[in-house]
Amino acid sequence: MVQAKSWVMVKHFDGFPKDSDFQLKVEELPEPKDGEVLLEAVFLSVDPYMRWVFWNKLPEYCKTAETLSSKNPAFPVGSHVVSHCGWRSHSVSDGADLIPIMADWPSDVSLSLALGTIGMPGLTALYGIEEVLGLQKNETLLVNAAAGAVGNVVGQIAKIKGCKVVGSAGSDAKVAYLRELGFDEAFNYKTVPSLEEALKKAAPEGYDCLFENVGGYFSTVALPQMKTFGRIAVCGSISTYNDGTPQTGPYPHFTMIVKQLKMEGFTQNRWQHKNPESLKRMMAWLKEGKLKCREHVTKGFENMPAAFMGLLRGDNIGKAVVAV
Ligand SMILES: NC(=O)C1=CN([C@@H]2O[C@H](COP(=O)(O)OP(=O)(O)OC[C@H]3O[C@@H](n4cnc5c(N)ncnc54)[C@H](OP(=O)(O)O)[C@@H]3O)[C@@H](O)[C@H]2O)C=CC1
Ligand SMILES: CCCCCC(=O)/C=C/[C@@H]1[C@@H](C/C=C\CCCC(=O)O)[C@@H](O)C[C@H]1O
C-alpha cells in the first residue's frame, strides 16, 4: 500500500484562485493489478489552462513520473513517463494515458523539460509558428508573455528561422532574459509609458506575425500595428482568464478588415501525430545550443497551489514546474 497525496478543488474559482479553493487529500492506493503500473511523480506542471481545467474537472494535469512497480510490460520499473492523472504524488494507471519519455533522452538533460521546452509548451510554440503562422525568413514576429514557457521558445525558434523578434514581458528581469536569448527588441509592458509607442518603436515597419498569448487590451493595441495581410496565431488570452465578468470591446473586426488580417486559434494537440519527430528536432536544437531552457522550480508537492497562483501572477521566468 502507498499513501498518495492529491490536490483537489473544494470551491470553484471566483476571480483569481485562492488558497482556500484547494484542499490536500491523502489516500491509500491499492497495489497495481495485471496491466497496471504504480507511478510516483517526479516533476509536476502548472499551466495557465489549469485555471479552466480545474473548473471543468478534466483529467488533464501533466507530470513526469517514475514507475515504482509495474504489471504492464510496456512500462518497466524505473522507466519515466508523462502522465495526465492530476495533481497527485502517486497514481495507478492502466497505461492508456501514459506517454513514455522520448527514447534516448540524454542523461544530462533534466526530465522536467518534458513538461516544458521538450514537451507541451515547446510543441505549442513550434506548431504555432510552423503550422498556424507559416513564419518565413526575414519576417517580423511579435510575441507576448514572451519570457514564459511558450513565449521564450516562440522567440528562439523564430530567431532560428532568421526572423526579427520582438517580445513583451512583465518585468525588467524578464526583458533582460529575452535580450540574453537573442530577441531583437524587448520591453516591459507594465512600465512603458505607451504600449502603442513601444510596439511602433520596436518595429516601425509593422508586424508580419503575432503569436498571441495574452489577448485583451494587448491585442487591441497590437492589431493596428500589423502589416496588411498579417497573420495572428491565437494561442492563449491569459489576461482574461481570471476575469469575473468578461471584458467587452473594442472589437477586432474593423482592424481585421482594413488590414486584411488572418487570425487562427489553435491548441497544440491538433498536430500530435507529429510529436515524436518534433520533439527530436527540438532536442537536437537544445543539444546544439540553439535552444536555451530556463525553469522556475517550486519545491514540494505541498506547494502546488502556490506555484500555480505564482504562474498566474507572473512570478515565473521560463517554465513553471514543481519538483517533488
Ligand atoms: N493553445 C495551446 O495549445 C496552448 C496555449 N497556451 C497559452 O499560452 C499562454 C502562455 O502559456 P505558458 O507559456 O504556459 O505560461 P507562461 O509561462 O507564459 O506564464 C504565464 C505568464 O503570463 C503572463 N501574464 C499573467 N497575467 C497576465 C496579464 N493579465 N496580462 C499579460 N500577461 C499576463 C505572466 O508573464 P508577464 O510577467 O510577462 O505578465 C506569466 O508569467 C497562455 O495564454 C496559455 O493559456 C499554453 C499552452 C498550450
Ligand atoms: C480552456 C482555456 C485554454 C486556453 C489556451 C490553453 O492554454 C490551451 C491549452 C491546451 C490544453 C487544453 C485545455 C482545455 C481546452 C478545452 C477543453 C475542452 O473542453 O475540450 C491542453 O490540451 C494542453 C494545451 O494544448
mmCIF file of C-alpha atoms and ligand atoms in Angstrom:
data_model
loop_
_atom_site.group_PDB
_atom_site.id
_atom_site.type_symbol
_atom_site.label_atom_id
_atom_site.label_comp_id
_atom_site.label_asym_id
_atom_site.label_seq_id
_atom_site.Cartn_x
_atom_site.Cartn_y
_atom_site.Cartn_z
ATOM 1 C CA MET A 1 0.000 0.000 0.000
ATOM 2 C CA VAL A 2 1.213 3.501 -0.865
ATOM 3 C CA GLN A 3 -0.057 6.719 0.678
ATOM 4 C CA ALA A 4 -0.949 9.092 -2.166
ATOM 5 C CA LYS A 5 -1.359 12.835 -1.756
ATOM 6 C CA SER A 6 -3.574 14.783 -4.144
ATOM 7 C CA TRP A 7 -4.787 18.352 -4.518
ATOM 8 C CA VAL A 8 -8.483 18.804 -5.189
ATOM 9 C CA MET A 9 -10.628 21.854 -5.749
ATOM 10 C CA VAL A 10 -13.151 22.424 -2.968
ATOM 11 C CA LYS A 11 -14.613 25.671 -4.269
ATOM 12 C CA HIS A 12 -14.922 26.967 -7.828
ATOM 13 C CA PHE A 13 -12.528 29.804 -8.543
ATOM 14 C CA ASP A 14 -14.121 33.182 -8.226
ATOM 15 C CA GLY A 15 -11.717 35.547 -9.991
ATOM 16 C CA PHE A 16 -8.098 34.897 -9.020
ATOM 17 C CA PRO A 17 -7.651 31.464 -7.317
ATOM 18 C CA LYS A 18 -7.190 31.464 -3.517
ATOM 19 C CA ASP A 19 -5.541 29.039 -1.065
ATOM 20 C CA SER A 20 -8.959 28.166 0.320
ATOM 21 C CA ASP A 21 -10.116 26.875 -3.102
ATOM 22 C CA PHE A 22 -7.716 23.923 -2.778
ATOM 23 C CA GLN A 23 -7.509 21.015 -0.351
ATOM 24 C CA LEU A 24 -4.795 18.404 0.156
ATOM 25 C CA LYS A 25 -6.110 14.843 0.419
ATOM 26 C CA VAL A 26 -4.309 11.686 1.480
ATOM 27 C CA GLU A 27 -5.482 8.221 0.451
ATOM 28 C CA GLU A 28 -4.192 4.640 0.347
ATOM 29 C CA LEU A 29 -3.596 3.332 -3.160
ATOM 30 C CA PRO A 30 -4.203 -0.340 -3.985
ATOM 31 C CA GLU A 31 -1.436 -2.493 -5.473
ATOM 32 C CA PRO A 32 -1.458 -2.394 -9.293
ATOM 33 C CA LYS A 33 -3.429 -5.213 -10.920
ATOM 34 C CA ASP A 34 -2.404 -7.045 -14.116
ATOM 35 C CA GLY A 35 -1.771 -4.466 -16.867
ATOM 36 C CA GLU A 36 -1.408 -1.604 -14.371
ATOM 37 C CA VAL A 37 1.519 0.456 -13.086
ATOM 38 C CA LEU A 38 2.119 2.422 -9.889
ATOM 39 C CA LEU A 39 3.643 5.828 -10.580
ATOM 40 C CA GLU A 40 5.437 8.339 -8.380
ATOM 41 C CA ALA A 41 5.536 11.972 -9.549
ATOM 42 C CA VAL A 42 8.996 13.462 -10.064
ATOM 43 C CA PHE A 43 8.026 16.832 -11.576
ATOM 44 C CA LEU A 44 4.556 18.320 -11.923
ATOM 45 C CA SER A 45 3.497 21.038 -14.290
ATOM 46 C CA VAL A 46 1.476 24.132 -13.542
ATOM 47 C CA ASP A 47 -0.019 25.718 -16.668
ATOM 48 C CA PRO A 48 -2.451 28.575 -17.333
ATOM 49 C CA TYR A 49 -5.088 26.238 -18.840
ATOM 50 C CA MET A 50 -5.478 24.592 -15.420
ATOM 51 C CA ARG A 51 -7.400 27.702 -14.379
ATOM 52 C CA TRP A 52 -10.127 26.247 -16.652
ATOM 53 C CA VAL A 53 -9.417 22.565 -16.380
ATOM 54 C CA PHE A 54 -9.847 22.666 -12.608
ATOM 55 C CA TRP A 55 -13.199 24.261 -13.138
ATOM 56 C CA ASN A 56 -14.237 21.625 -15.700
ATOM 57 C CA LYS A 57 -12.548 18.839 -13.705
ATOM 58 C CA LEU A 58 -10.852 17.470 -16.831
ATOM 59 C CA PRO A 59 -8.138 14.872 -16.153
ATOM 60 C CA GLU A 60 -5.510 16.946 -17.918
ATOM 61 C CA TYR A 61 -2.791 17.843 -15.447
ATOM 62 C CA CYS A 62 0.616 16.848 -16.626
ATOM 63 C CA LYS A 63 3.603 15.405 -14.837
ATOM 64 C CA THR A 64 6.697 13.314 -15.370
ATOM 65 C CA ALA A 65 6.606 10.250 -13.199
ATOM 66 C CA GLU A 66 8.722 7.222 -12.478
ATOM 67 C CA THR A 67 7.305 3.707 -12.474
ATOM 68 C CA LEU A 68 7.596 2.316 -8.934
ATOM 69 C CA SER A 69 6.006 -1.059 -9.548
ATOM 70 C CA SER A 70 4.585 -2.494 -12.740
ATOM 71 C CA LYS A 71 2.372 -5.239 -14.039
ATOM 72 C CA ASN A 72 2.468 -3.743 -17.535
ATOM 73 C CA PRO A 73 5.496 -4.757 -19.660
ATOM 74 C CA ALA A 74 5.279 -1.522 -21.684
ATOM 75 C CA PHE A 75 6.301 0.447 -18.561
ATOM 76 C CA PRO A 76 9.102 -1.347 -16.684
ATOM 77 C CA VAL A 77 10.033 -0.354 -13.128
ATOM 78 C CA GLY A 78 12.272 2.742 -13.182
ATOM 79 C CA SER A 79 11.038 3.940 -16.587
ATOM 80 C CA HIS A 80 9.774 7.523 -16.970
ATOM 81 C CA VAL A 81 6.536 8.720 -18.498
ATOM 82 C CA VAL A 82 4.483 11.854 -18.962
ATOM 83 C CA SER A 83 1.120 11.240 -17.349
ATOM 84 C CA HIS A 84 -2.119 13.204 -17.212
ATOM 85 C CA CYS A 85 -3.612 11.955 -13.990
ATOM 86 C CA GLY A 86 -3.878 15.050 -11.881
ATOM 87 C CA TRP A 87 -2.033 16.854 -9.098
ATOM 88 C CA ARG A 88 -1.151 13.560 -7.394
ATOM 89 C CA SER A 89 2.050 12.340 -5.756
ATOM 90 C CA HIS A 90 1.246 8.731 -6.715
ATOM 91 C CA SER A 91 -1.244 7.147 -9.068
ATOM 92 C CA VAL A 92 -2.188 3.797 -10.525
ATOM 93 C CA SER A 93 -2.677 3.684 -14.302
ATOM 94 C CA ASP A 94 -3.586 1.070 -16.895
ATOM 95 C CA GLY A 95 -1.105 2.808 -19.212
ATOM 96 C CA ALA A 96 -3.702 4.280 -21.579
ATOM 97 C CA ASP A 97 -2.959 7.883 -20.557
ATOM 98 C CA LEU A 98 0.818 7.462 -20.322
ATOM 99 C CA ILE A 99 3.363 8.738 -22.832
ATOM 100 C CA PRO A 100 6.836 7.223 -22.440
ATOM 101 C CA ILE A 101 9.599 9.827 -22.257
ATOM 102 C CA MET A 102 11.288 10.193 -25.650
ATOM 103 C CA ALA A 103 13.721 7.357 -26.398
ATOM 104 C CA ASP A 104 17.399 8.344 -25.963
ATOM 105 C CA TRP A 105 16.566 11.207 -23.574
ATOM 106 C CA PRO A 106 20.095 12.485 -22.767
ATOM 107 C CA SER A 107 21.177 11.790 -19.182
ATOM 108 C CA ASP A 108 22.419 15.395 -18.772
ATOM 109 C CA VAL A 109 19.013 16.895 -19.655
ATOM 110 C CA SER A 110 16.522 17.264 -16.796
ATOM 111 C CA LEU A 111 13.337 15.217 -17.187
ATOM 112 C CA SER A 112 11.412 18.331 -16.165
ATOM 113 C CA LEU A 113 11.962 19.668 -19.692
ATOM 114 C CA ALA A 114 9.463 17.035 -20.862
ATOM 115 C CA LEU A 115 6.865 19.364 -19.314
ATOM 116 C CA GLY A 116 8.374 22.472 -20.907
ATOM 117 C CA THR A 117 10.591 23.138 -23.908
ATOM 118 C CA ILE A 118 10.737 19.456 -24.925
ATOM 119 C CA GLY A 119 7.062 18.960 -24.124
ATOM 120 C CA MET A 120 3.631 20.531 -24.492
ATOM 121 C CA PRO A 121 4.657 24.239 -24.306
ATOM 122 C CA GLY A 122 7.575 23.738 -26.730
ATOM 123 C CA LEU A 123 5.285 21.912 -29.171
ATOM 124 C CA THR A 124 2.782 24.770 -28.853
ATOM 125 C CA ALA A 125 5.487 27.236 -29.881
ATOM 126 C CA LEU A 126 6.638 25.079 -32.797
ATOM 127 C CA TYR A 127 3.180 24.307 -34.208
ATOM 128 C CA GLY A 128 2.005 27.895 -33.733
ATOM 129 C CA ILE A 129 4.972 29.086 -35.794
ATOM 130 C CA GLU A 130 5.110 26.377 -38.451
ATOM 131 C CA GLU A 131 1.521 25.178 -38.836
ATOM 132 C CA VAL A 132 -0.508 28.271 -37.980
ATOM 133 C CA LEU A 133 1.666 31.252 -38.903
ATOM 134 C CA GLY A 134 3.875 29.650 -41.563
ATOM 135 C CA LEU A 135 6.573 32.093 -40.428
ATOM 136 C CA GLN A 136 9.092 32.946 -43.199
ATOM 137 C CA LYS A 137 12.714 34.091 -43.045
ATOM 138 C CA ASN A 138 13.168 37.872 -42.592
ATOM 139 C CA GLU A 139 9.622 38.390 -41.315
ATOM 140 C CA THR A 140 8.952 40.360 -38.119
ATOM 141 C CA LEU A 141 7.219 38.494 -35.296
ATOM 142 C CA LEU A 142 5.717 39.830 -32.076
ATOM 143 C CA VAL A 143 5.174 37.549 -29.080
ATOM 144 C CA ASN A 144 3.703 38.497 -25.695
ATOM 145 C CA ALA A 145 4.157 36.679 -22.350
ATOM 146 C CA ALA A 146 7.499 36.234 -24.099
ATOM 147 C CA ALA A 147 9.547 35.150 -21.079
ATOM 148 C CA GLY A 148 7.121 32.341 -20.241
ATOM 149 C CA ALA A 149 7.129 28.663 -21.158
ATOM 150 C CA VAL A 150 5.657 29.056 -24.635
ATOM 151 C CA GLY A 151 6.795 32.603 -25.408
ATOM 152 C CA ASN A 152 10.527 32.110 -24.880
ATOM 153 C CA VAL A 153 10.522 29.112 -27.241
ATOM 154 C CA VAL A 154 8.498 31.060 -29.821
ATOM 155 C CA GLY A 155 11.137 33.782 -29.865
ATOM 156 C CA GLN A 156 14.044 31.359 -30.048
ATOM 157 C CA ILE A 157 12.531 29.295 -32.886
ATOM 158 C CA ALA A 158 11.737 32.496 -34.803
ATOM 159 C CA LYS A 159 15.410 33.508 -34.451
ATOM 160 C CA ILE A 160 16.488 30.059 -35.695
ATOM 161 C CA LYS A 161 14.287 30.723 -38.729
ATOM 162 C CA GLY A 162 16.044 34.038 -39.435
ATOM 163 C CA CYS A 163 13.317 36.428 -38.316
ATOM 164 C CA LYS A 164 13.236 39.689 -36.408
ATOM 165 C CA VAL A 165 11.676 39.023 -32.999
ATOM 166 C CA VAL A 166 10.004 41.479 -30.629
ATOM 167 C CA GLY A 167 8.940 40.282 -27.181
ATOM 168 C CA SER A 168 6.968 41.868 -24.369
ATOM 169 C CA ALA A 169 7.063 40.724 -20.761
ATOM 170 C CA GLY A 170 6.081 41.944 -17.311
ATOM 171 C CA SER A 171 9.367 42.743 -15.535
ATOM 172 C CA ASP A 172 12.806 44.171 -16.256
ATOM 173 C CA ALA A 173 14.402 40.847 -15.287
ATOM 174 C CA LYS A 174 12.242 39.122 -17.906
ATOM 175 C CA VAL A 175 13.209 41.713 -20.520
ATOM 176 C CA ALA A 176 16.905 41.159 -19.715
ATOM 177 C CA TYR A 177 16.370 37.409 -20.180
ATOM 178 C CA LEU A 178 14.759 37.963 -23.595
ATOM 179 C CA ARG A 179 17.776 40.012 -24.693
ATOM 180 C CA GLU A 180 20.045 37.214 -23.445
ATOM 181 C CA LEU A 181 18.077 34.790 -25.647
ATOM 182 C CA GLY A 182 18.712 36.945 -28.715
ATOM 183 C CA PHE A 183 15.362 38.724 -29.083
ATOM 184 C CA ASP A 184 15.965 41.787 -31.289
ATOM 185 C CA GLU A 185 13.704 44.029 -29.217
ATOM 186 C CA ALA A 186 12.087 43.522 -25.822
ATOM 187 C CA PHE A 187 10.147 45.759 -23.461
ATOM 188 C CA ASN A 188 8.328 45.697 -20.134
ATOM 189 C CA TYR A 189 4.661 46.221 -20.988
ATOM 190 C CA LYS A 190 3.934 47.222 -17.377
ATOM 191 C CA THR A 191 6.298 50.197 -17.332
ATOM 192 C CA VAL A 192 6.356 51.575 -20.890
ATOM 193 C CA PRO A 193 4.525 54.923 -20.982
ATOM 194 C CA SER A 194 2.550 53.807 -24.046
ATOM 195 C CA LEU A 195 2.131 50.247 -25.325
ATOM 196 C CA GLU A 196 1.302 51.585 -28.769
ATOM 197 C CA GLU A 197 4.517 53.651 -28.923
ATOM 198 C CA ALA A 198 6.604 50.730 -27.594
ATOM 199 C CA LEU A 199 5.257 48.450 -30.341
ATOM 200 C CA LYS A 200 5.874 51.090 -33.018
ATOM 201 C CA LYS A 201 9.385 51.823 -31.784
ATOM 202 C CA ALA A 202 10.322 48.140 -31.697
ATOM 203 C CA ALA A 203 9.157 47.557 -35.288
ATOM 204 C CA PRO A 204 8.419 50.767 -37.218
ATOM 205 C CA GLU A 205 7.912 48.565 -40.285
ATOM 206 C CA GLY A 206 4.976 46.764 -38.571
ATOM 207 C CA TYR A 207 4.494 43.071 -37.755
ATOM 208 C CA ASP A 208 4.002 40.206 -40.202
ATOM 209 C CA CYS A 209 3.073 37.796 -37.417
ATOM 210 C CA LEU A 210 1.683 37.973 -33.898
ATOM 211 C CA PHE A 211 1.949 34.979 -31.563
ATOM 212 C CA GLU A 212 -0.850 35.884 -29.162
ATOM 213 C CA ASN A 213 -0.595 34.586 -25.605
ATOM 214 C CA VAL A 214 -2.227 37.458 -23.722
ATOM 215 C CA GLY A 215 -5.330 38.805 -25.535
ATOM 216 C CA GLY A 216 -7.491 41.589 -24.072
ATOM 217 C CA TYR A 217 -6.034 45.100 -24.095
ATOM 218 C CA PHE A 218 -2.680 43.996 -25.542
ATOM 219 C CA SER A 219 -4.421 42.524 -28.567
ATOM 220 C CA THR A 220 -6.486 45.662 -29.101
ATOM 221 C CA VAL A 221 -3.337 47.787 -29.208
ATOM 222 C CA ALA A 222 -1.236 45.318 -31.227
ATOM 223 C CA LEU A 223 -3.678 44.615 -34.081
ATOM 224 C CA PRO A 224 -3.373 48.055 -35.723
ATOM 225 C CA GLN A 225 0.442 47.554 -35.713
ATOM 226 C CA MET A 226 0.149 44.524 -38.008
ATOM 227 C CA LYS A 227 1.184 44.805 -41.658
ATOM 228 C CA THR A 228 -1.501 44.338 -44.302
ATOM 229 C CA PHE A 229 -2.126 40.576 -44.680
ATOM 230 C CA GLY A 230 -0.563 39.987 -41.240
ATOM 231 C CA ARG A 231 -1.161 36.605 -39.540
ATOM 232 C CA ILE A 232 -2.103 36.058 -35.913
ATOM 233 C CA ALA A 233 -1.845 32.740 -34.069
ATOM 234 C CA VAL A 234 -4.201 32.885 -31.089
ATOM 235 C CA CYS A 235 -2.537 30.571 -28.603
ATOM 236 C CA GLY A 236 -3.867 32.000 -25.338
ATOM 237 C CA SER A 237 -5.501 35.012 -23.705
ATOM 238 C CA ILE A 238 -4.133 34.883 -20.182
ATOM 239 C CA SER A 239 -5.074 38.493 -19.419
ATOM 240 C CA THR A 240 -8.730 37.404 -19.397
ATOM 241 C CA TYR A 241 -8.592 34.069 -17.512
ATOM 242 C CA ASN A 242 -9.311 35.485 -14.064
ATOM 243 C CA ASP A 243 -11.977 37.962 -15.104
ATOM 244 C CA GLY A 244 -15.141 37.673 -13.036
ATOM 245 C CA THR A 245 -17.100 39.438 -15.778
ATOM 246 C CA PRO A 246 -15.991 39.048 -19.417
ATOM 247 C CA GLN A 247 -14.177 42.058 -20.891
ATOM 248 C CA THR A 248 -16.056 43.885 -23.629
ATOM 249 C CA GLY A 249 -14.706 45.676 -26.791
ATOM 250 C CA PRO A 250 -13.102 47.356 -28.585
ATOM 251 C CA TYR A 251 -13.661 44.542 -31.066
ATOM 252 C CA PRO A 252 -11.089 43.446 -33.655
ATOM 253 C CA HIS A 253 -13.240 43.215 -36.760
ATOM 254 C CA PHE A 254 -12.761 46.689 -38.220
ATOM 255 C CA THR A 255 -8.957 46.466 -37.968
ATOM 256 C CA MET A 256 -9.033 42.950 -39.391
ATOM 257 C CA ILE A 257 -10.948 44.133 -42.444
ATOM 258 C CA VAL A 258 -8.825 47.198 -43.067
ATOM 259 C CA LYS A 259 -5.539 45.311 -42.600
ATOM 260 C CA GLN A 260 -6.893 42.107 -44.225
ATOM 261 C CA LEU A 261 -5.587 40.056 -41.293
ATOM 262 C CA LYS A 262 -5.793 36.297 -40.812
ATOM 263 C CA MET A 263 -6.408 35.114 -37.227
ATOM 264 C CA GLU A 264 -6.494 31.455 -36.183
ATOM 265 C CA GLY A 265 -6.955 29.916 -32.753
ATOM 266 C CA PHE A 266 -5.309 26.592 -32.043
ATOM 267 C CA THR A 267 -4.341 24.020 -29.445
ATOM 268 C CA GLN A 268 -1.137 22.123 -29.968
ATOM 269 C CA ASN A 269 -2.763 18.682 -29.789
ATOM 270 C CA ARG A 270 -4.104 19.145 -33.355
ATOM 271 C CA TRP A 271 -0.671 18.032 -34.604
ATOM 272 C CA GLN A 272 0.104 15.352 -32.010
ATOM 273 C CA HIS A 273 0.824 12.842 -34.793
ATOM 274 C CA LYS A 274 3.951 14.934 -35.442
ATOM 275 C CA ASN A 275 5.120 14.980 -31.803
ATOM 276 C CA PRO A 276 7.845 12.296 -31.954
ATOM 277 C CA GLU A 277 9.595 13.992 -34.888
ATOM 278 C CA SER A 278 9.048 17.490 -33.443
ATOM 279 C CA LEU A 279 10.426 16.598 -30.002
ATOM 280 C CA LYS A 280 13.521 15.077 -31.623
ATOM 281 C CA ARG A 281 14.036 18.248 -33.647
ATOM 282 C CA MET A 282 13.784 20.443 -30.553
ATOM 283 C CA MET A 283 16.059 18.176 -28.528
ATOM 284 C CA ALA A 284 18.633 18.491 -31.351
ATOM 285 C CA TRP A 285 18.369 22.316 -31.188
ATOM 286 C CA LEU A 286 18.858 22.122 -27.436
ATOM 287 C CA LYS A 287 21.947 19.906 -27.735
ATOM 288 C CA GLU A 288 23.363 22.238 -30.446
ATOM 289 C CA GLY A 289 22.910 25.214 -28.086
ATOM 290 C CA LYS A 290 20.350 26.887 -30.381
ATOM 291 C CA LEU A 291 17.526 26.477 -27.883
ATOM 292 C CA LYS A 292 18.130 27.566 -24.282
ATOM 293 C CA CYS A 293 15.944 26.473 -21.386
ATOM 294 C CA ARG A 294 15.146 28.154 -18.118
ATOM 295 C CA GLU A 295 12.762 26.917 -15.443
ATOM 296 C CA HIS A 296 11.087 28.388 -12.389
ATOM 297 C CA VAL A 297 11.160 25.469 -9.969
ATOM 298 C CA THR A 298 8.998 25.317 -6.830
ATOM 299 C CA LYS A 299 9.997 22.589 -4.403
ATOM 300 C CA GLY A 300 7.495 20.351 -2.653
ATOM 301 C CA PHE A 301 4.183 18.789 -3.622
ATOM 302 C CA GLU A 302 2.518 20.750 -0.817
ATOM 303 C CA ASN A 303 3.339 23.970 -2.708
ATOM 304 C CA MET A 304 1.390 23.117 -5.913
ATOM 305 C CA PRO A 305 -1.368 25.735 -5.391
ATOM 306 C CA ALA A 306 1.237 28.396 -4.542
ATOM 307 C CA ALA A 307 3.192 27.528 -7.707
ATOM 308 C CA PHE A 308 0.003 27.695 -9.782
ATOM 309 C CA MET A 309 -1.061 31.059 -8.362
ATOM 310 C CA GLY A 310 2.502 32.354 -8.812
ATOM 311 C CA LEU A 311 2.319 31.412 -12.512
ATOM 312 C CA LEU A 312 -0.943 33.302 -12.960
ATOM 313 C CA ARG A 313 0.649 36.300 -11.196
ATOM 314 C CA GLY A 314 3.678 36.195 -13.498
ATOM 315 C CA ASP A 315 6.340 35.093 -10.976
ATOM 316 C CA ASN A 316 7.975 32.729 -13.455
ATOM 317 C CA ILE A 317 10.791 33.224 -15.952
ATOM 318 C CA GLY A 318 10.665 30.195 -18.252
ATOM 319 C CA LYS A 319 8.577 27.133 -17.487
ATOM 320 C CA ALA A 320 6.958 26.873 -14.050
ATOM 321 C CA VAL A 321 7.322 23.360 -12.598
ATOM 322 C CA VAL A 322 7.078 21.714 -9.206
ATOM 323 C CA ALA A 323 9.786 19.290 -8.102
ATOM 324 C CA VAL A 324 8.519 16.687 -5.645
HETATM 325 N N1 LIG B 1 -3.140 26.789 -27.399
HETATM 326 C C1 LIG B 1 -2.405 25.918 -26.736
HETATM 327 O O1 LIG B 1 -2.317 24.725 -27.095
HETATM 328 C C2 LIG B 1 -1.671 26.393 -25.538
HETATM 329 C C3 LIG B 1 -1.876 27.659 -25.099
HETATM 330 N N2 LIG B 1 -1.173 28.148 -24.038
HETATM 331 C C4 LIG B 1 -1.405 29.542 -23.679
HETATM 332 O O2 LIG B 1 -0.196 30.254 -23.899
HETATM 333 C C5 LIG B 1 -0.079 31.304 -22.969
HETATM 334 C C6 LIG B 1 1.258 31.177 -22.243
HETATM 335 O O3 LIG B 1 1.258 29.965 -21.517
HETATM 336 P P1 LIG B 1 2.571 29.467 -20.761
HETATM 337 O O4 LIG B 1 3.738 29.796 -21.592
HETATM 338 O O5 LIG B 1 2.353 28.090 -20.324
HETATM 339 O O6 LIG B 1 2.563 30.383 -19.481
HETATM 340 P P2 LIG B 1 3.725 31.358 -19.003
HETATM 341 O O7 LIG B 1 4.902 30.577 -18.583
HETATM 342 O O8 LIG B 1 3.892 32.396 -20.071
HETATM 343 O O9 LIG B 1 3.125 32.003 -17.692
HETATM 344 C C7 LIG B 1 2.088 32.863 -17.776
HETATM 345 C C8 LIG B 1 2.589 34.311 -17.977
HETATM 346 O O10 LIG B 1 1.519 35.093 -18.425
HETATM 347 C C9 LIG B 1 1.768 36.424 -18.073
HETATM 348 N N3 LIG B 1 0.547 37.043 -17.561
HETATM 349 C C10 LIG B 1 -0.171 36.687 -16.496
HETATM 350 N N4 LIG B 1 -1.227 37.525 -16.350
HETATM 351 C C11 LIG B 1 -1.154 38.413 -17.350
HETATM 352 C C12 LIG B 1 -1.933 39.538 -17.747
HETATM 353 N N5 LIG B 1 -3.027 39.901 -17.061
HETATM 354 N N6 LIG B 1 -1.552 40.223 -18.826
HETATM 355 C C13 LIG B 1 -0.464 39.863 -19.511
HETATM 356 N N7 LIG B 1 0.331 38.800 -19.196
HETATM 357 C C14 LIG B 1 -0.030 38.096 -18.127
HETATM 358 C C15 LIG B 1 2.847 36.429 -16.989
HETATM 359 O O11 LIG B 1 4.018 36.961 -17.554
HETATM 360 P P3 LIG B 1 4.312 38.550 -17.560
HETATM 361 O O12 LIG B 1 5.138 38.813 -16.343
HETATM 362 O O13 LIG B 1 5.042 38.749 -18.832
HETATM 363 O O14 LIG B 1 2.995 39.260 -17.497
HETATM 364 C C16 LIG B 1 3.046 34.957 -16.683
HETATM 365 O O15 LIG B 1 4.380 34.656 -16.366
HETATM 366 C C17 LIG B 1 -1.291 31.218 -22.056
HETATM 367 O O16 LIG B 1 -2.263 32.099 -22.542
HETATM 368 C C18 LIG B 1 -1.745 29.791 -22.227
HETATM 369 O O17 LIG B 1 -3.107 29.628 -21.945
HETATM 370 C C19 LIG B 1 -0.255 27.394 -23.386
HETATM 371 C C20 LIG B 1 -0.017 26.110 -23.770
HETATM 372 C C21 LIG B 1 -0.747 25.484 -24.853
HETATM 373 C C1 LIG B 2 -9.524 26.452 -21.744
HETATM 374 C C2 LIG B 2 -8.619 27.644 -21.962
HETATM 375 C C3 LIG B 2 -7.438 27.247 -22.770
HETATM 376 C C4 LIG B 2 -6.559 28.400 -23.072
HETATM 377 C C5 LIG B 2 -5.460 28.043 -24.023
HETATM 378 C C6 LIG B 2 -4.602 26.982 -23.464
HETATM 379 O O1 LIG B 2 -3.833 27.221 -22.554
HETATM 380 C C7 LIG B 2 -4.727 25.678 -24.034
HETATM 381 C C8 LIG B 2 -4.023 24.648 -23.564
HETATM 382 C C9 LIG B 2 -4.236 23.278 -24.089
HETATM 383 C C10 LIG B 2 -4.990 22.447 -23.068
HETATM 384 C C11 LIG B 2 -6.416 22.448 -23.480
HETATM 385 C C12 LIG B 2 -7.266 22.530 -22.330
HETATM 386 C C13 LIG B 2 -8.585 22.796 -22.448
HETATM 387 C C14 LIG B 2 -9.240 23.041 -23.770
HETATM 388 C C15 LIG B 2 -10.716 22.968 -23.757
HETATM 389 C C16 LIG B 2 -11.200 21.745 -23.057
HETATM 390 C C17 LIG B 2 -12.408 21.152 -23.604
HETATM 391 O O2 LIG B 2 -13.482 21.476 -23.076
HETATM 392 O O3 LIG B 2 -12.291 20.333 -24.534
HETATM 393 C C18 LIG B 2 -4.362 21.072 -23.107
HETATM 394 O O4 LIG B 2 -4.822 20.316 -24.191
HETATM 395 C C19 LIG B 2 -2.926 21.397 -23.335
HETATM 396 C C20 LIG B 2 -2.923 22.576 -24.296
HETATM 397 O O5 LIG B 2 -2.890 22.103 -25.598
#
